[in-house]
Coordinates of C-alpha atoms in Angstrom, one line a residue:
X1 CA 170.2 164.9 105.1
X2 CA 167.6 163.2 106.8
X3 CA 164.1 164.3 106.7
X4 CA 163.4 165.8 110.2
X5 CA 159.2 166.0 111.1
X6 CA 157.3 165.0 113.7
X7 CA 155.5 161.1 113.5
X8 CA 158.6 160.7 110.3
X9 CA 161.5 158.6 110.8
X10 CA 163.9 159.3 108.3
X11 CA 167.3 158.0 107.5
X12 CA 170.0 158.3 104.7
X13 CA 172.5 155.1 103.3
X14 CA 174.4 154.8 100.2
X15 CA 174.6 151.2 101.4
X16 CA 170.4 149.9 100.4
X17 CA 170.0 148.5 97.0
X18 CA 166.3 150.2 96.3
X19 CA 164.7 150.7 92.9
X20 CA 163.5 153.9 92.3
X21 CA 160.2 155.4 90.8
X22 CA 159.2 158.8 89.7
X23 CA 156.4 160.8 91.6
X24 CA 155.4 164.1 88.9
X25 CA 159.1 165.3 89.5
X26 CA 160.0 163.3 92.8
X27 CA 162.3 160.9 92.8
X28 CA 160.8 158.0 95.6
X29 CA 161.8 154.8 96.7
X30 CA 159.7 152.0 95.2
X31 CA 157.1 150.4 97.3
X32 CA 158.4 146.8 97.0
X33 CA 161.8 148.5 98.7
X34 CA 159.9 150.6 101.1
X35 CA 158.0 147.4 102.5
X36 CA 161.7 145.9 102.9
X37 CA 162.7 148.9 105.0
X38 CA 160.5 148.7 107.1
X39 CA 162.0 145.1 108.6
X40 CA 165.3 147.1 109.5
X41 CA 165.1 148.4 112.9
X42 CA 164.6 152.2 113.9
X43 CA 162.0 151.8 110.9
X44 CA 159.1 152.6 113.6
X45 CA 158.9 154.9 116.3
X46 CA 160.2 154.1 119.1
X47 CA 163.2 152.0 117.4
X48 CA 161.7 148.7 117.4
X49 CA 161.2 146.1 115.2
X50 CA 157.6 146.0 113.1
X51 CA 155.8 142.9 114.2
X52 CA 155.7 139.9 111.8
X53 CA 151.6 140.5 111.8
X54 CA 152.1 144.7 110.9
X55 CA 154.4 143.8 107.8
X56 CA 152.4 141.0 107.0
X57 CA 149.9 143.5 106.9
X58 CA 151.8 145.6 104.5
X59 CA 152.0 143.1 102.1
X60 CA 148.4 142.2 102.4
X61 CA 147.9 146.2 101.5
X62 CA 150.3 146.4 98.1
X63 CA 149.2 143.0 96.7
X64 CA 145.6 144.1 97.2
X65 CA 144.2 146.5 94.3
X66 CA 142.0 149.1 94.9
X67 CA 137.9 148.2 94.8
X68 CA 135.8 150.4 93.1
X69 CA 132.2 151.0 93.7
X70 CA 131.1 148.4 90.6
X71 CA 133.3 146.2 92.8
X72 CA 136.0 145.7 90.4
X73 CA 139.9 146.2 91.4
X74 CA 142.3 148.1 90.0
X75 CA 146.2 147.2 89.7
X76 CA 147.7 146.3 93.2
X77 CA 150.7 148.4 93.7
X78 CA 153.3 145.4 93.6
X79 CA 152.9 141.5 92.5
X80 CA 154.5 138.6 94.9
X81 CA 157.6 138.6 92.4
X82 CA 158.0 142.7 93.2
X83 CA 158.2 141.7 96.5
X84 CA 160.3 138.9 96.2
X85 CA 163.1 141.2 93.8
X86 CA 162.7 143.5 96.6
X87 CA 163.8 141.6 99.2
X88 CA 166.6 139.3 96.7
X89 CA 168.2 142.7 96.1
X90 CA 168.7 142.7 99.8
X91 CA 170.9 139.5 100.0
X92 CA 170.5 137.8 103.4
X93 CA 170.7 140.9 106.1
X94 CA 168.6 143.6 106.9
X95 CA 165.3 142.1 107.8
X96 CA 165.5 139.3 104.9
X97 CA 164.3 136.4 107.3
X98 CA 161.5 138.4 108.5
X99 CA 160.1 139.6 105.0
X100 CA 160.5 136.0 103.7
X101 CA 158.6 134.7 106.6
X102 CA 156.1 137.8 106.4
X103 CA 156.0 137.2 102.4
X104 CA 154.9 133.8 102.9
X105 CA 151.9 134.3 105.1
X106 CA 150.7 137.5 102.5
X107 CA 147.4 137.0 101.0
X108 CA 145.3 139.3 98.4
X109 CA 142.8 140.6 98.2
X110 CA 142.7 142.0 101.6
X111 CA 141.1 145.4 102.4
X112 CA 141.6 145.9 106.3
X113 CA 144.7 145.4 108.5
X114 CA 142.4 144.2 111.3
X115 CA 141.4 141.1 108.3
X116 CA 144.9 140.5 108.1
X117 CA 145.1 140.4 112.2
X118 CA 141.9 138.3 112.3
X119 CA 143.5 135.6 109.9
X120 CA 147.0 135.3 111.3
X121 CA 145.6 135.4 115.0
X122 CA 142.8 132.0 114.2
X123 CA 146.2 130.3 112.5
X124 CA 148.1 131.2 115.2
X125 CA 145.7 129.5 118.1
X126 CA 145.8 126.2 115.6
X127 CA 142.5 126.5 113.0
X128 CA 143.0 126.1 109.6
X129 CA 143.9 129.3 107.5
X130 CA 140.4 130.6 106.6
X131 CA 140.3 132.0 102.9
X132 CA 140.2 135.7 101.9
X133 CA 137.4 137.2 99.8
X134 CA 135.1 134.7 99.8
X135 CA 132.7 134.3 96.7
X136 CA 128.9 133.5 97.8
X137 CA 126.6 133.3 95.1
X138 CA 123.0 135.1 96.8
X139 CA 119.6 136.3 95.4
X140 CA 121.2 139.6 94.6
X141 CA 124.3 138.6 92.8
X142 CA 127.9 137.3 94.0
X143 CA 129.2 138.8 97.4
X144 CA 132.4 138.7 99.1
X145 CA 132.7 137.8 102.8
X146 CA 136.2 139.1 104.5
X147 CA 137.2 135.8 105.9
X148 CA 135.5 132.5 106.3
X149 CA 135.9 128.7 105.7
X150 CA 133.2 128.3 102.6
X151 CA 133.0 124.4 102.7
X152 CA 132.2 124.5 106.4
X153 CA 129.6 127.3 105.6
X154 CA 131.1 130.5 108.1
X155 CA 131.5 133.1 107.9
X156 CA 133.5 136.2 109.2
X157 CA 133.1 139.9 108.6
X158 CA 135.0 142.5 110.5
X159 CA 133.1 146.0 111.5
X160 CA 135.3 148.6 111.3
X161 CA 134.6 152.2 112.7
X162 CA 133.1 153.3 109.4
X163 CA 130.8 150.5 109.6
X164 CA 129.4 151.9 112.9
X165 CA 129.2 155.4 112.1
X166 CA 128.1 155.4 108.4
X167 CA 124.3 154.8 108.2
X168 CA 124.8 153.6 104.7
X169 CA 127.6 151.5 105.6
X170 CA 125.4 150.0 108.2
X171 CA 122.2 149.7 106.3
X172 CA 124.2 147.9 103.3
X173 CA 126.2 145.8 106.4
X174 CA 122.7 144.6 107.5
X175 CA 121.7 143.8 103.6
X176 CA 124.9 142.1 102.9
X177 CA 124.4 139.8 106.2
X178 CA 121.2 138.5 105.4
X179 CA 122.1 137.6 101.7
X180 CA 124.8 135.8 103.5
X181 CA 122.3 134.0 105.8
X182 CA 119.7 133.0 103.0
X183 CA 122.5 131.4 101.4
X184 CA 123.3 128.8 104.3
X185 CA 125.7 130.6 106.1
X186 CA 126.8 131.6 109.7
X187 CA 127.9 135.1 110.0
X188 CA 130.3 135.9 112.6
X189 CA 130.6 139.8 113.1
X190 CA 133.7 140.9 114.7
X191 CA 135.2 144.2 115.7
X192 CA 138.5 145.5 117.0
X193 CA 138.2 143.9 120.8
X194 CA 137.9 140.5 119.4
X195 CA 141.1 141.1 117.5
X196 CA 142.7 143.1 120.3
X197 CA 145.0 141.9 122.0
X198 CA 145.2 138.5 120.2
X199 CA 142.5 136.1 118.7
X200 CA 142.0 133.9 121.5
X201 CA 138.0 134.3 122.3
X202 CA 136.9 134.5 118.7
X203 CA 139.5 131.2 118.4
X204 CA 137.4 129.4 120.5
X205 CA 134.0 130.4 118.9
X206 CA 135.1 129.7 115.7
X207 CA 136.7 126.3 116.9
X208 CA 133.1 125.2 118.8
X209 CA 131.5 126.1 115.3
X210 CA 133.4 124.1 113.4
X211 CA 133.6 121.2 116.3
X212 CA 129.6 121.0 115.8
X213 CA 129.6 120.5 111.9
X214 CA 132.0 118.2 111.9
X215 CA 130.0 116.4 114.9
X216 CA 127.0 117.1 112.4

């Protein structure tokens, strides 16, 4: 039977080749296979299908490990070749296209959805793919920027809602920015409206920036 709760979309087939995994004494679907579900449709509410940027998304999220507070990472819940298994033991229906196609654009490491948006949406509008996790060497040690295009010197870090209502988020956020800066850099600091609905305005910003140091 079909698990029945409010905000849970449940369904049950004999016909999905999934591999599964233990949880204590749970038996669950592994979450290589539960990444390929969610291409089927009637996978979200509302029956429709995820959009390619949402599974992409995904992806981003369980090939990204963990980071702790020494800024390490731990193991990411599933390598590219998990994935890929996943989606061979699928054969060609059920979503296949779409998780190849969404398997293609995943990066790592990636810690926000809205990093994943940001990146997709500049590709989309035509600028280059900018690179995740950038390294910058500052007075204070090695740092990693979100998003940016290092040999052009920019660039981009996305301000969640944490980073607004933390004041220890906000005071590191302020720290982190100017080690950015005293290395050479331009910072562009984004939030959810210049994601939302698509990329377009921050597009254009990020295509004038790059316009002038090429000019330069």
């Amino acid at each position: 039977m079909a698990l029945r709760h409010a905000g849970v979309i449940g369904w049950v087939t004999a016909a999905d080749p999934v591999q599964r995994e233990m949880f204590d004494l749970l038996p669950v679907v592994s979450p290589a296979d539960v990444w390929c579900q969610l291409a089927q449709r009637g996978a979200v509410v509302g029956g429709a299908l995820i959009a390619h940027e949402w599974l992409v998304a995904a992806a981003d999220y369980l090939l990204t490990g963990k980071r702790h507070p020494d800024g390490k990472r731990g193991t990411p819940r599933c390598t590219v070749d998990d994935l890929e298994a996943a989606i061979t033991r699928r054969g060609r229906g059920r979503g296949a296209a779409a998780l190849r196609r969404a398997l293609a654009d995943a990066r790592s490491p990636v810690d926000s959805p809205y990093e994943t948006r940001t990146r997709l949406g500049l590709v989309a509008h035509g600028l280059p793919e900018p690179q995740v996790q950038v390294p910058v060497e500052t007075t204070e040690g090695r740092r990693h920027a979100d998003l940016g295009y290092p040999s052009r010197k920019l660039l981009i870090e996305y301000q969640g809602e944490e980073h607004r209502s933390s004041r220890k988020r906000w005071l590191s956020d302020l720290t982190r920015v100017q080690l950015f800066q005293d290395a050479g850099y331009e910072v562009f600091l984004i939030g959810a409206d210049d994601v939302d609905p698509d990329c377009s305005a921050l597009a254009a910003r990020v295509r004038r920036f790059l316009g002038r140091e090429t000019a330069r």
